[in-house]
GROMACS .gro file of C-alpha atoms in nm:
model
  454
    1UNK     CA    1   0.000   0.000   0.000
    2UNK     CA    2   0.160   0.330  -0.104
    3UNK     CA    3   0.212   0.582   0.172
    4UNK     CA    4   0.171   0.944   0.055
    5UNK     CA    5   0.475   1.039  -0.156
    6UNK     CA    6   0.564   1.310   0.093
    7UNK     CA    7   0.650   1.045   0.356
    8UNK     CA    8   0.790   0.767   0.136
    9UNK     CA    9   1.151   0.851   0.236
   10UNK     CA   10   1.097   0.746   0.601
   11UNK     CA   11   1.145   0.377   0.673
   12UNK     CA   12   1.126   0.437   1.051
   13UNK     CA   13   0.856   0.633   1.235
   14UNK     CA   14   0.902   0.730   1.600
   15UNK     CA   15   0.602   0.860   1.801
   16UNK     CA   16   0.623   1.080   2.111
   17UNK     CA   17   0.290   1.024   2.288
   18UNK     CA   18   0.212   0.705   2.094
   19UNK     CA   19  -0.073   0.603   2.328
   20UNK     CA   20  -0.296   0.895   2.228
   21UNK     CA   21  -0.606   0.794   2.035
   22UNK     CA   22  -0.514   0.982   1.715
   23UNK     CA   23  -0.144   0.896   1.744
   24UNK     CA   24  -0.204   0.523   1.785
   25UNK     CA   25  -0.427   0.515   1.474
   26UNK     CA   26  -0.139   0.667   1.274
   27UNK     CA   27   0.104   0.417   1.428
   28UNK     CA   28  -0.124   0.129   1.318
   29UNK     CA   29  -0.143   0.279   0.968
   30UNK     CA   30   0.236   0.292   0.933
   31UNK     CA   31   0.272  -0.066   1.064
   32UNK     CA   32   0.018  -0.178   0.801
   33UNK     CA   33   0.228   0.005   0.540
   34UNK     CA   34   0.544  -0.188   0.633
   35UNK     CA   35   0.724   0.086   0.829
   36UNK     CA   36   0.932   0.023   1.144
   37UNK     CA   37   0.739   0.190   1.431
   38UNK     CA   38   0.834   0.266   1.792
   39UNK     CA   39   0.747   0.528   2.051
   40UNK     CA   40   0.728   0.676   2.397
   41UNK     CA   41   0.430   0.730   2.625
   42UNK     CA   42   0.387   0.825   2.989
   43UNK     CA   43   0.193   0.518   3.102
   44UNK     CA   44   0.095   0.174   2.968
   45UNK     CA   45  -0.273   0.145   2.861
   46UNK     CA   46  -0.491  -0.095   2.659
   47UNK     CA   47  -0.401   0.114   2.353
   48UNK     CA   48  -0.023   0.078   2.400
   49UNK     CA   49  -0.067  -0.292   2.477
   50UNK     CA   50  -0.253  -0.334   2.145
   51UNK     CA   51   0.033  -0.164   1.959
   52UNK     CA   52   0.294  -0.381   2.134
   53UNK     CA   53   0.105  -0.689   2.016
   54UNK     CA   54   0.161  -0.560   1.659
   55UNK     CA   55   0.537  -0.554   1.727
   56UNK     CA   56   0.571  -0.183   1.813
   57UNK     CA   57   0.844  -0.120   2.073
   58UNK     CA   58   0.721   0.128   2.339
   59UNK     CA   59   0.899   0.260   2.648
   60UNK     CA   60   0.762   0.472   2.935
   61UNK     CA   61   1.058   0.683   3.054
   62UNK     CA   62   1.147   1.008   2.883
   63UNK     CA   63   1.503   0.899   2.810
   64UNK     CA   64   1.694   0.895   2.481
   65UNK     CA   65   1.895   0.590   2.600
   66UNK     CA   66   1.579   0.375   2.579
   67UNK     CA   67   1.527   0.447   2.206
   68UNK     CA   68   1.643   0.174   1.964
   69UNK     CA   69   1.952   0.318   1.782
   70UNK     CA   70   1.794   0.271   1.436
   71UNK     CA   71   1.543   0.549   1.521
   72UNK     CA   72   1.836   0.784   1.589
   73UNK     CA   73   1.933   0.791   1.221
   74UNK     CA   74   1.819   1.127   1.085
   75UNK     CA   75   1.812   1.020   0.718
   76UNK     CA   76   1.529   0.768   0.743
   77UNK     CA   77   1.340   0.847   1.067
   78UNK     CA   78   1.027   1.059   1.084
   79UNK     CA   79   0.941   1.183   1.435
   80UNK     CA   80   0.572   1.246   1.512
   81UNK     CA   81   0.453   1.423   1.828
   82UNK     CA   82   0.120   1.530   1.977
   83UNK     CA   83   0.056   1.891   2.092
   84UNK     CA   84  -0.013   1.749   2.441
   85UNK     CA   85   0.366   1.687   2.481
   86UNK     CA   86   0.541   1.981   2.657
   87UNK     CA   87   0.833   2.154   2.482
   88UNK     CA   88   1.051   2.060   2.780
   89UNK     CA   89   1.025   1.688   2.690
   90UNK     CA   90   1.384   1.568   2.657
   91UNK     CA   91   1.328   1.325   2.364
   92UNK     CA   92   1.141   1.594   2.167
   93UNK     CA   93   1.422   1.843   2.242
   94UNK     CA   94   1.685   1.591   2.128
   95UNK     CA   95   1.518   1.529   1.791
   96UNK     CA   96   1.466   1.900   1.731
   97UNK     CA   97   1.823   1.994   1.831
   98UNK     CA   98   1.962   1.727   1.598
   99UNK     CA   99   1.755   1.847   1.300
  100UNK     CA  100   1.532   1.542   1.256
  101UNK     CA  101   1.210   1.575   1.053
  102UNK     CA  102   0.975   1.641   1.349
  103UNK     CA  103   0.607   1.667   1.250
  104UNK     CA  104   0.296   1.735   1.449
  105UNK     CA  105   0.036   1.457   1.412
  106UNK     CA  106  -0.191   1.687   1.209
  107UNK     CA  107   0.085   1.756   0.954
  108UNK     CA  108   0.138   1.382   0.902
  109UNK     CA  109  -0.237   1.337   0.846
  110UNK     CA  110  -0.224   1.628   0.601
  111UNK     CA  111   0.059   1.459   0.407
  112UNK     CA  112  -0.128   1.126   0.390
  113UNK     CA  113  -0.454   1.288   0.276
  114UNK     CA  114  -0.288   1.497   0.002
  115UNK     CA  115  -0.239   1.184  -0.210
  116UNK     CA  116  -0.597   1.057  -0.163
  117UNK     CA  117  -0.961   1.158  -0.195
  118UNK     CA  118  -1.012   1.302   0.154
  119UNK     CA  119  -1.340   1.325   0.347
  120UNK     CA  120  -1.297   1.534   0.662
  121UNK     CA  121  -1.528   1.570   0.962
  122UNK     CA  122  -1.498   1.891   1.167
  123UNK     CA  123  -1.698   2.035   1.459
  124UNK     CA  124  -1.667   2.089   1.832
  125UNK     CA  125  -1.886   1.783   1.908
  126UNK     CA  126  -1.980   1.471   1.717
  127UNK     CA  127  -1.654   1.429   1.520
  128UNK     CA  128  -1.559   1.083   1.638
  129UNK     CA  129  -1.905   0.928   1.604
  130UNK     CA  130  -1.960   1.089   1.262
  131UNK     CA  131  -1.616   0.980   1.136
  132UNK     CA  132  -1.672   0.624   1.253
  133UNK     CA  133  -2.019   0.605   1.090
  134UNK     CA  134  -1.882   0.749   0.766
  135UNK     CA  135  -1.580   0.515   0.765
  136UNK     CA  136  -1.807   0.217   0.838
  137UNK     CA  137  -2.056   0.307   0.562
  138UNK     CA  138  -1.783   0.352   0.298
  139UNK     CA  139  -1.614   0.029   0.409
  140UNK     CA  140  -1.948  -0.155   0.399
  141UNK     CA  141  -1.997  -0.026   0.042
  142UNK     CA  142  -1.647  -0.163  -0.037
  143UNK     CA  143  -1.483   0.173  -0.103
  144UNK     CA  144  -1.099   0.143  -0.078
  145UNK     CA  145  -1.090   0.356   0.238
  146UNK     CA  146  -0.861   0.425   0.533
  147UNK     CA  147  -1.046   0.590   0.824
  148UNK     CA  148  -0.855   0.746   1.114
  149UNK     CA  149  -1.086   0.753   1.417
  150UNK     CA  150  -1.063   0.951   1.741
  151UNK     CA  151  -1.209   0.658   1.937
  152UNK     CA  152  -1.234   0.279   1.933
  153UNK     CA  153  -1.503   0.159   1.692
  154UNK     CA  154  -1.720  -0.119   1.836
  155UNK     CA  155  -1.752  -0.272   1.487
  156UNK     CA  156  -1.376  -0.305   1.431
  157UNK     CA  157  -1.240  -0.293   1.789
  158UNK     CA  158  -0.988  -0.043   1.652
  159UNK     CA  159  -0.932   0.327   1.585
  160UNK     CA  160  -0.834   0.249   1.225
  161UNK     CA  161  -1.050   0.110   0.942
  162UNK     CA  162  -0.823  -0.016   0.662
  163UNK     CA  163  -0.972  -0.131   0.331
  164UNK     CA  164  -0.735   0.041   0.085
  165UNK     CA  165  -0.567   0.379   0.047
  166UNK     CA  166  -0.751   0.563  -0.232
  167UNK     CA  167  -0.992   0.739   0.006
  168UNK     CA  168  -0.918   0.872   0.355
  169UNK     CA  169  -1.171   0.967   0.623
  170UNK     CA  170  -1.029   1.189   0.898
  171UNK     CA  171  -1.136   1.388   1.198
  172UNK     CA  172  -1.046   1.750   1.137
  173UNK     CA  173  -0.951   1.866   1.486
  174UNK     CA  174  -0.993   2.234   1.574
  175UNK     CA  175  -0.769   2.195   1.882
  176UNK     CA  176  -0.468   2.428   1.824
  177UNK     CA  177  -0.605   2.490   1.468
  178UNK     CA  178  -0.444   2.167   1.348
  179UNK     CA  179  -0.723   2.102   1.096
  180UNK     CA  180  -0.587   2.380   0.873
  181UNK     CA  181  -0.318   2.134   0.748
  182UNK     CA  182  -0.583   1.930   0.560
  183UNK     CA  183  -0.704   1.982   0.202
  184UNK     CA  184  -1.024   1.774   0.182
  185UNK     CA  185  -1.235   1.697  -0.125
  186UNK     CA  186  -1.544   1.686   0.093
  187UNK     CA  187  -1.591   1.812   0.448
  188UNK     CA  188  -1.863   1.867   0.705
  189UNK     CA  189  -1.897   2.088   1.012
  190UNK     CA  190  -2.123   1.937   1.280
  191UNK     CA  191  -2.115   2.216   1.541
  192UNK     CA  192  -1.930   2.532   1.641
  193UNK     CA  193  -2.000   2.570   2.014
  194UNK     CA  194  -1.732   2.752   2.208
  195UNK     CA  195  -1.460   2.511   2.327
  196UNK     CA  196  -1.079   2.510   2.362
  197UNK     CA  197  -1.092   2.871   2.480
  198UNK     CA  198  -0.751   2.806   2.641
  199UNK     CA  199  -0.625   2.809   2.278
  200UNK     CA  200  -0.862   3.051   2.107
  201UNK     CA  201  -0.928   3.316   2.373
  202UNK     CA  202  -1.288   3.376   2.264
  203UNK     CA  203  -1.566   3.218   2.060
  204UNK     CA  204  -1.539   3.455   1.760
  205UNK     CA  205  -1.181   3.331   1.699
  206UNK     CA  206  -1.312   2.974   1.699
  207UNK     CA  207  -1.577   3.063   1.437
  208UNK     CA  208  -1.308   3.234   1.226
  209UNK     CA  209  -1.099   2.917   1.246
  210UNK     CA  210  -1.388   2.706   1.110
  211UNK     CA  211  -1.434   2.963   0.831
  212UNK     CA  212  -1.061   2.927   0.750
  213UNK     CA  213  -1.104   2.547   0.750
  214UNK     CA  214  -1.391   2.574   0.498
  215UNK     CA  215  -1.144   2.752   0.264
  216UNK     CA  216  -0.903   2.454   0.284
  217UNK     CA  217  -1.145   2.241   0.079
  218UNK     CA  218  -1.017   2.169  -0.273
  219UNK     CA  219  -1.164   2.405  -0.540
  220UNK     CA  220  -1.397   2.137  -0.682
  221UNK     CA  221  -1.484   2.014  -0.331
  222UNK     CA  222  -1.799   2.037  -0.121
  223UNK     CA  223  -1.883   2.158   0.230
  224UNK     CA  224  -2.175   2.021   0.434
  225UNK     CA  225  -2.292   2.219   0.738
  226UNK     CA  226  -2.545   2.154   1.009
  227UNK     CA  227  -2.853   2.362   0.938
  228UNK     CA  228  -2.836   2.689   1.135
  229UNK     CA  229  -2.457   2.733   1.140
  230UNK     CA  230  -2.334   3.069   1.002
  231UNK     CA  231  -2.150   2.916   0.704
  232UNK     CA  232  -2.246   2.860   0.340
  233UNK     CA  233  -2.275   2.497   0.233
  234UNK     CA  234  -2.502   2.200   0.167
  235UNK     CA  235  -2.722   2.173   0.479
  236UNK     CA  236  -2.832   1.872   0.684
  237UNK     CA  237  -3.074   1.834   0.974
  238UNK     CA  238  -3.359   1.642   1.138
  239UNK     CA  239  -3.720   1.695   1.026
  240UNK     CA  240  -3.645   2.038   0.879
  241UNK     CA  241  -3.602   2.190   0.533
  242UNK     CA  242  -3.232   2.097   0.494
  243UNK     CA  243  -3.084   1.963   0.170
  244UNK     CA  244  -3.041   1.630   0.349
  245UNK     CA  245  -3.272   1.549   0.639
  246UNK     CA  246  -3.425   1.268   0.844
  247UNK     CA  247  -3.804   1.258   0.797
  248UNK     CA  248  -4.081   1.050   0.963
  249UNK     CA  249  -3.853   0.977   1.260
  250UNK     CA  250  -3.988   0.709   1.497
  251UNK     CA  251  -3.842   0.504   1.782
  252UNK     CA  252  -3.890   0.125   1.758
  253UNK     CA  253  -3.733  -0.112   2.014
  254UNK     CA  254  -3.482   0.154   2.122
  255UNK     CA  255  -3.372   0.232   1.763
  256UNK     CA  256  -3.450   0.520   1.529
  257UNK     CA  257  -3.638   0.441   1.208
  258UNK     CA  258  -3.655   0.719   0.947
  259UNK     CA  259  -3.658   0.821   0.579
  260UNK     CA  260  -3.374   1.021   0.426
  261UNK     CA  261  -3.468   1.325   0.218
  262UNK     CA  262  -3.195   1.417  -0.035
  263UNK     CA  263  -3.170   1.663  -0.326
  264UNK     CA  264  -3.217   1.359  -0.557
  265UNK     CA  265  -3.529   1.224  -0.385
  266UNK     CA  266  -3.632   1.027  -0.078
  267UNK     CA  267  -3.477   0.701   0.046
  268UNK     CA  268  -3.701   0.502   0.279
  269UNK     CA  269  -3.662   0.282   0.587
  270UNK     CA  270  -3.329   0.349   0.750
  271UNK     CA  271  -3.261   0.202   1.095
  272UNK     CA  272  -3.006   0.342   1.340
  273UNK     CA  273  -2.929   0.186   1.678
  274UNK     CA  274  -2.764   0.471   1.871
  275UNK     CA  275  -2.987   0.672   2.105
  276UNK     CA  276  -3.005   1.054   2.112
  277UNK     CA  277  -3.096   1.317   1.853
  278UNK     CA  278  -2.729   1.425   1.843
  279UNK     CA  279  -2.632   1.077   1.724
  280UNK     CA  280  -2.913   1.072   1.469
  281UNK     CA  281  -2.778   1.404   1.338
  282UNK     CA  282  -2.429   1.246   1.309
  283UNK     CA  283  -2.581   0.957   1.110
  284UNK     CA  284  -2.756   1.198   0.869
  285UNK     CA  285  -2.435   1.381   0.777
  286UNK     CA  286  -2.246   1.052   0.733
  287UNK     CA  287  -2.526   0.932   0.504
  288UNK     CA  288  -2.529   1.263   0.314
  289UNK     CA  289  -2.155   1.244   0.242
  290UNK     CA  290  -2.183   0.874   0.145
  291UNK     CA  291  -2.476   0.942  -0.092
  292UNK     CA  292  -2.287   1.233  -0.248
  293UNK     CA  293  -1.981   1.007  -0.285
  294UNK     CA  294  -2.198   0.765  -0.482
  295UNK     CA  295  -2.275   0.478  -0.244
  296UNK     CA  296  -2.595   0.282  -0.328
  297UNK     CA  297  -2.902   0.321  -0.104
  298UNK     CA  298  -2.958  -0.048  -0.023
  299UNK     CA  299  -2.602  -0.102   0.096
  300UNK     CA  300  -2.609   0.221   0.297
  301UNK     CA  301  -2.928   0.112   0.474
  302UNK     CA  302  -2.774  -0.226   0.565
  303UNK     CA  303  -2.447  -0.062   0.667
  304UNK     CA  304  -2.618   0.189   0.897
  305UNK     CA  305  -2.832  -0.082   1.063
  306UNK     CA  306  -2.511  -0.279   1.137
  307UNK     CA  307  -2.333   0.019   1.297
  308UNK     CA  308  -2.257  -0.046   1.669
  309UNK     CA  309  -2.102   0.278   1.791
  310UNK     CA  310  -1.777   0.399   1.949
  311UNK     CA  311  -1.647   0.293   2.289
  312UNK     CA  312  -1.728   0.549   2.561
  313UNK     CA  313  -1.995   0.715   2.343
  314UNK     CA  314  -2.322   0.617   2.513
  315UNK     CA  315  -2.182   0.268   2.572
  316UNK     CA  316  -2.401   0.024   2.765
  317UNK     CA  317  -2.204  -0.143   3.045
  318UNK     CA  318  -2.504  -0.308   3.214
  319UNK     CA  319  -2.850  -0.335   3.057
  320UNK     CA  320  -3.115  -0.532   3.245
  321UNK     CA  321  -3.488  -0.485   3.312
  322UNK     CA  322  -3.415  -0.333   3.655
  323UNK     CA  323  -3.090  -0.144   3.605
  324UNK     CA  324  -2.897   0.030   3.327
  325UNK     CA  325  -2.535   0.158   3.338
  326UNK     CA  326  -2.416   0.380   3.052
  327UNK     CA  327  -2.070   0.534   3.007
  328UNK     CA  328  -2.005   0.842   2.791
  329UNK     CA  329  -1.711   1.067   2.701
  330UNK     CA  330  -1.914   1.392   2.733
  331UNK     CA  331  -1.691   1.674   2.867
  332UNK     CA  332  -1.865   1.994   2.752
  333UNK     CA  333  -2.206   2.127   2.874
  334UNK     CA  334  -2.364   2.078   2.527
  335UNK     CA  335  -2.245   1.715   2.521
  336UNK     CA  336  -2.386   1.651   2.868
  337UNK     CA  337  -2.718   1.804   2.753
  338UNK     CA  338  -2.716   1.569   2.452
  339UNK     CA  339  -2.657   1.264   2.675
  340UNK     CA  340  -2.935   1.382   2.909
  341UNK     CA  341  -3.175   1.420   2.614
  342UNK     CA  342  -3.091   1.068   2.493
  343UNK     CA  343  -3.141   0.912   2.838
  344UNK     CA  344  -3.477   1.085   2.893
  345UNK     CA  345  -3.597   0.990   2.541
  346UNK     CA  346  -3.502   0.623   2.580
  347UNK     CA  347  -3.589   0.585   2.952
  348UNK     CA  348  -3.873   0.822   3.039
  349UNK     CA  349  -3.959   0.834   3.408
  350UNK     CA  350  -3.642   0.655   3.526
  351UNK     CA  351  -3.436   0.798   3.814
  352UNK     CA  352  -3.087   0.889   3.685
  353UNK     CA  353  -2.760   0.917   3.881
  354UNK     CA  354  -2.482   1.102   3.694
  355UNK     CA  355  -2.116   1.066   3.793
  356UNK     CA  356  -1.909   1.344   3.634
  357UNK     CA  357  -1.534   1.405   3.621
  358UNK     CA  358  -1.459   1.756   3.489
  359UNK     CA  359  -1.177   1.768   3.228
  360UNK     CA  360  -0.931   2.064   3.240
  361UNK     CA  361  -0.928   2.355   3.486
  362UNK     CA  362  -0.963   2.609   3.202
  363UNK     CA  363  -1.271   2.439   3.051
  364UNK     CA  364  -1.432   2.413   3.396
  365UNK     CA  365  -1.368   2.784   3.453
  366UNK     CA  366  -1.486   2.892   3.106
  367UNK     CA  367  -1.814   2.695   3.118
  368UNK     CA  368  -1.885   2.672   3.493
  369UNK     CA  369  -2.246   2.793   3.466
  370UNK     CA  370  -2.317   2.572   3.165
  371UNK     CA  371  -2.182   2.266   3.349
  372UNK     CA  372  -2.391   2.348   3.658
  373UNK     CA  373  -2.705   2.390   3.447
  374UNK     CA  374  -2.655   2.064   3.251
  375UNK     CA  375  -2.575   1.859   3.564
  376UNK     CA  376  -2.876   2.003   3.749
  377UNK     CA  377  -3.105   1.814   3.507
  378UNK     CA  378  -3.015   1.476   3.662
  379UNK     CA  379  -3.188   1.333   3.970
  380UNK     CA  380  -2.860   1.272   4.157
  381UNK     CA  381  -2.504   1.394   4.095
  382UNK     CA  382  -2.170   1.258   4.218
  383UNK     CA  383  -1.876   1.481   4.126
  384UNK     CA  384  -1.509   1.377   4.107
  385UNK     CA  385  -1.212   1.614   4.123
  386UNK     CA  386  -1.103   1.791   3.804
  387UNK     CA  387  -0.884   1.583   3.570
  388UNK     CA  388  -0.590   1.814   3.486
  389UNK     CA  389  -0.467   1.651   3.160
  390UNK     CA  390  -0.217   1.903   3.016
  391UNK     CA  391  -0.280   2.179   3.276
  392UNK     CA  392  -0.161   2.308   3.611
  393UNK     CA  393  -0.426   2.402   3.872
  394UNK     CA  394  -0.596   2.742   3.848
  395UNK     CA  395  -0.661   2.909   4.183
  396UNK     CA  396  -1.025   2.887   4.290
  397UNK     CA  397  -1.124   2.649   4.006
  398UNK     CA  398  -1.233   2.330   4.186
  399UNK     CA  399  -1.504   2.067   4.168
  400UNK     CA  400  -1.642   2.208   4.494
  401UNK     CA  401  -1.702   2.545   4.320
  402UNK     CA  402  -1.895   2.359   4.047
  403UNK     CA  403  -2.087   2.149   4.301
  404UNK     CA  404  -2.202   2.463   4.486
  405UNK     CA  405  -2.360   2.588   4.163
  406UNK     CA  406  -2.548   2.262   4.085
  407UNK     CA  407  -2.918   2.305   4.171
  408UNK     CA  408  -2.991   1.955   4.294
  409UNK     CA  409  -3.058   1.845   4.652
  410UNK     CA  410  -2.891   1.508   4.581
  411UNK     CA  411  -2.531   1.605   4.504
  412UNK     CA  412  -2.195   1.514   4.653
  413UNK     CA  413  -1.821   1.553   4.589
  414UNK     CA  414  -1.652   1.213   4.623
  415UNK     CA  415  -1.294   1.084   4.601
  416UNK     CA  416  -1.239   0.803   4.348
  417UNK     CA  417  -1.172   0.559   4.632
  418UNK     CA  418  -1.528   0.609   4.766
  419UNK     CA  419  -1.707   0.619   4.432
  420UNK     CA  420  -1.833   0.259   4.417
  421UNK     CA  421  -1.964   0.277   4.776
  422UNK     CA  422  -2.154   0.600   4.700
  423UNK     CA  423  -2.305   0.449   4.384
  424UNK     CA  424  -2.422   0.145   4.580
  425UNK     CA  425  -2.608   0.374   4.825
  426UNK     CA  426  -2.817   0.522   4.541
  427UNK     CA  427  -3.162   0.395   4.447
  428UNK     CA  428  -3.134   0.521   4.088
  429UNK     CA  429  -3.258   0.299   3.800
  430UNK     CA  430  -2.994   0.434   3.563
  431UNK     CA  431  -2.627   0.512   3.627
  432UNK     CA  432  -2.435   0.741   3.393
  433UNK     CA  433  -2.056   0.796   3.408
  434UNK     CA  434  -1.942   1.099   3.206
  435UNK     CA  435  -1.611   1.273   3.138
  436UNK     CA  436  -1.300   1.261   2.918
  437UNK     CA  437  -1.036   1.201   3.187
  438UNK     CA  438  -0.940   0.873   3.355
  439UNK     CA  439  -1.301   0.807   3.465
  440UNK     CA  440  -1.295   0.556   3.177
  441UNK     CA  441  -1.054   0.347   3.387
  442UNK     CA  442  -1.301   0.350   3.680
  443UNK     CA  443  -1.579   0.211   3.460
  444UNK     CA  444  -1.440  -0.145   3.461
  445UNK     CA  445  -1.422  -0.143   3.841
  446UNK     CA  446  -1.775  -0.002   3.881
  447UNK     CA  447  -1.916  -0.262   3.640
  448UNK     CA  448  -1.742  -0.550   3.821
  449UNK     CA  449  -1.854  -0.434   4.166
  450UNK     CA  450  -2.216  -0.374   4.058
  451UNK     CA  451  -2.232  -0.708   3.875
  452UNK     CA  452  -2.113  -0.886   4.191
  453UNK     CA  453  -2.358  -0.687   4.407
  454UNK     CA  454  -2.649  -0.783   4.178
   0.00000   0.00000   0.00000
């Protein structure tokens, strides 16, 4: 399989932060293309373990001595890093000082997509689910596609779908404006809510960045936008007058059933198994791009019905008559609202306990009132401390400050060590764990303990 000409010179690829979801998908891609791949990460995870099983050598100390000497040859080694790595990182400094080709992940994606027909998915929410639906639909229709996903697809148990290299499907990430390295043939923008204000400063800069991204599309290309966004393009929506829209939407056995209105006519009887109007919206744009690409209706309908979702996106951990446990990656007030809407639509009248771990001090500070409002919609709330990720603490920004603003009589700040005990005390019918930090690691423990208790 030919790697983009711009990277053909590199026989070795070394990743700094190889365990990241986007980084590990690239690492898998290069392994599949016959490159020698190695890397560093801070801690071992299921993702790094999966890469090691493919023969990728990974170490966990920031130390040049631990790198295999063949990756220290400047002529044939490409170094890829993630923006989450600090400039003080000694391996990164070494490669830069010694004039290696050191690329940000987004630049590498840009190089790969230049040689292909590229379909890019942008937006502050919904990127990963939309990308994984789109990649799955094209793969199901036997398009020679490589899809780089920002999450683990339940259908493929991987963050990479590999069925050829003529077409690439990528998430176009607005974090640090990295999506401006892409030049897609077709792109969509799912949403433009304020986020990453630690990078952008204010919401108008974020909107400008999406406008700049829309100009990156190739001259003969096409932009799809969610109906209502302040950008020109082919529109999509649910039960509205968009160019592409879901019509006659019904819920049957916990799934959506709908017709798809397109500029070329109506396609009937689609079935989609993910709950929540936000997910249905993601399915519509993936269908719109697939229809425009030329995929046949019958195969698209079968492909969509077989779509199982992305891990940690409204993932059922326990589902019985008496009790339901769902885990979701939501880490922005709008995402929490979307999860709340989905839960209430699927389980009307059920008592819901939400466990939330805020992600980043800056995001908590910037959206404190929005978080409080979205969390106040649940019957009970358990709050964990803020997950810092790439940040140092900000004075006064704490989970206690957020808790004080939540308008719910049943709310509590709990340490991780007490979380399972607090959950067991609740009489809720439905448990929801939400957040983008290491709460995902707690999910296994909660599921085990609750399964034993029941």
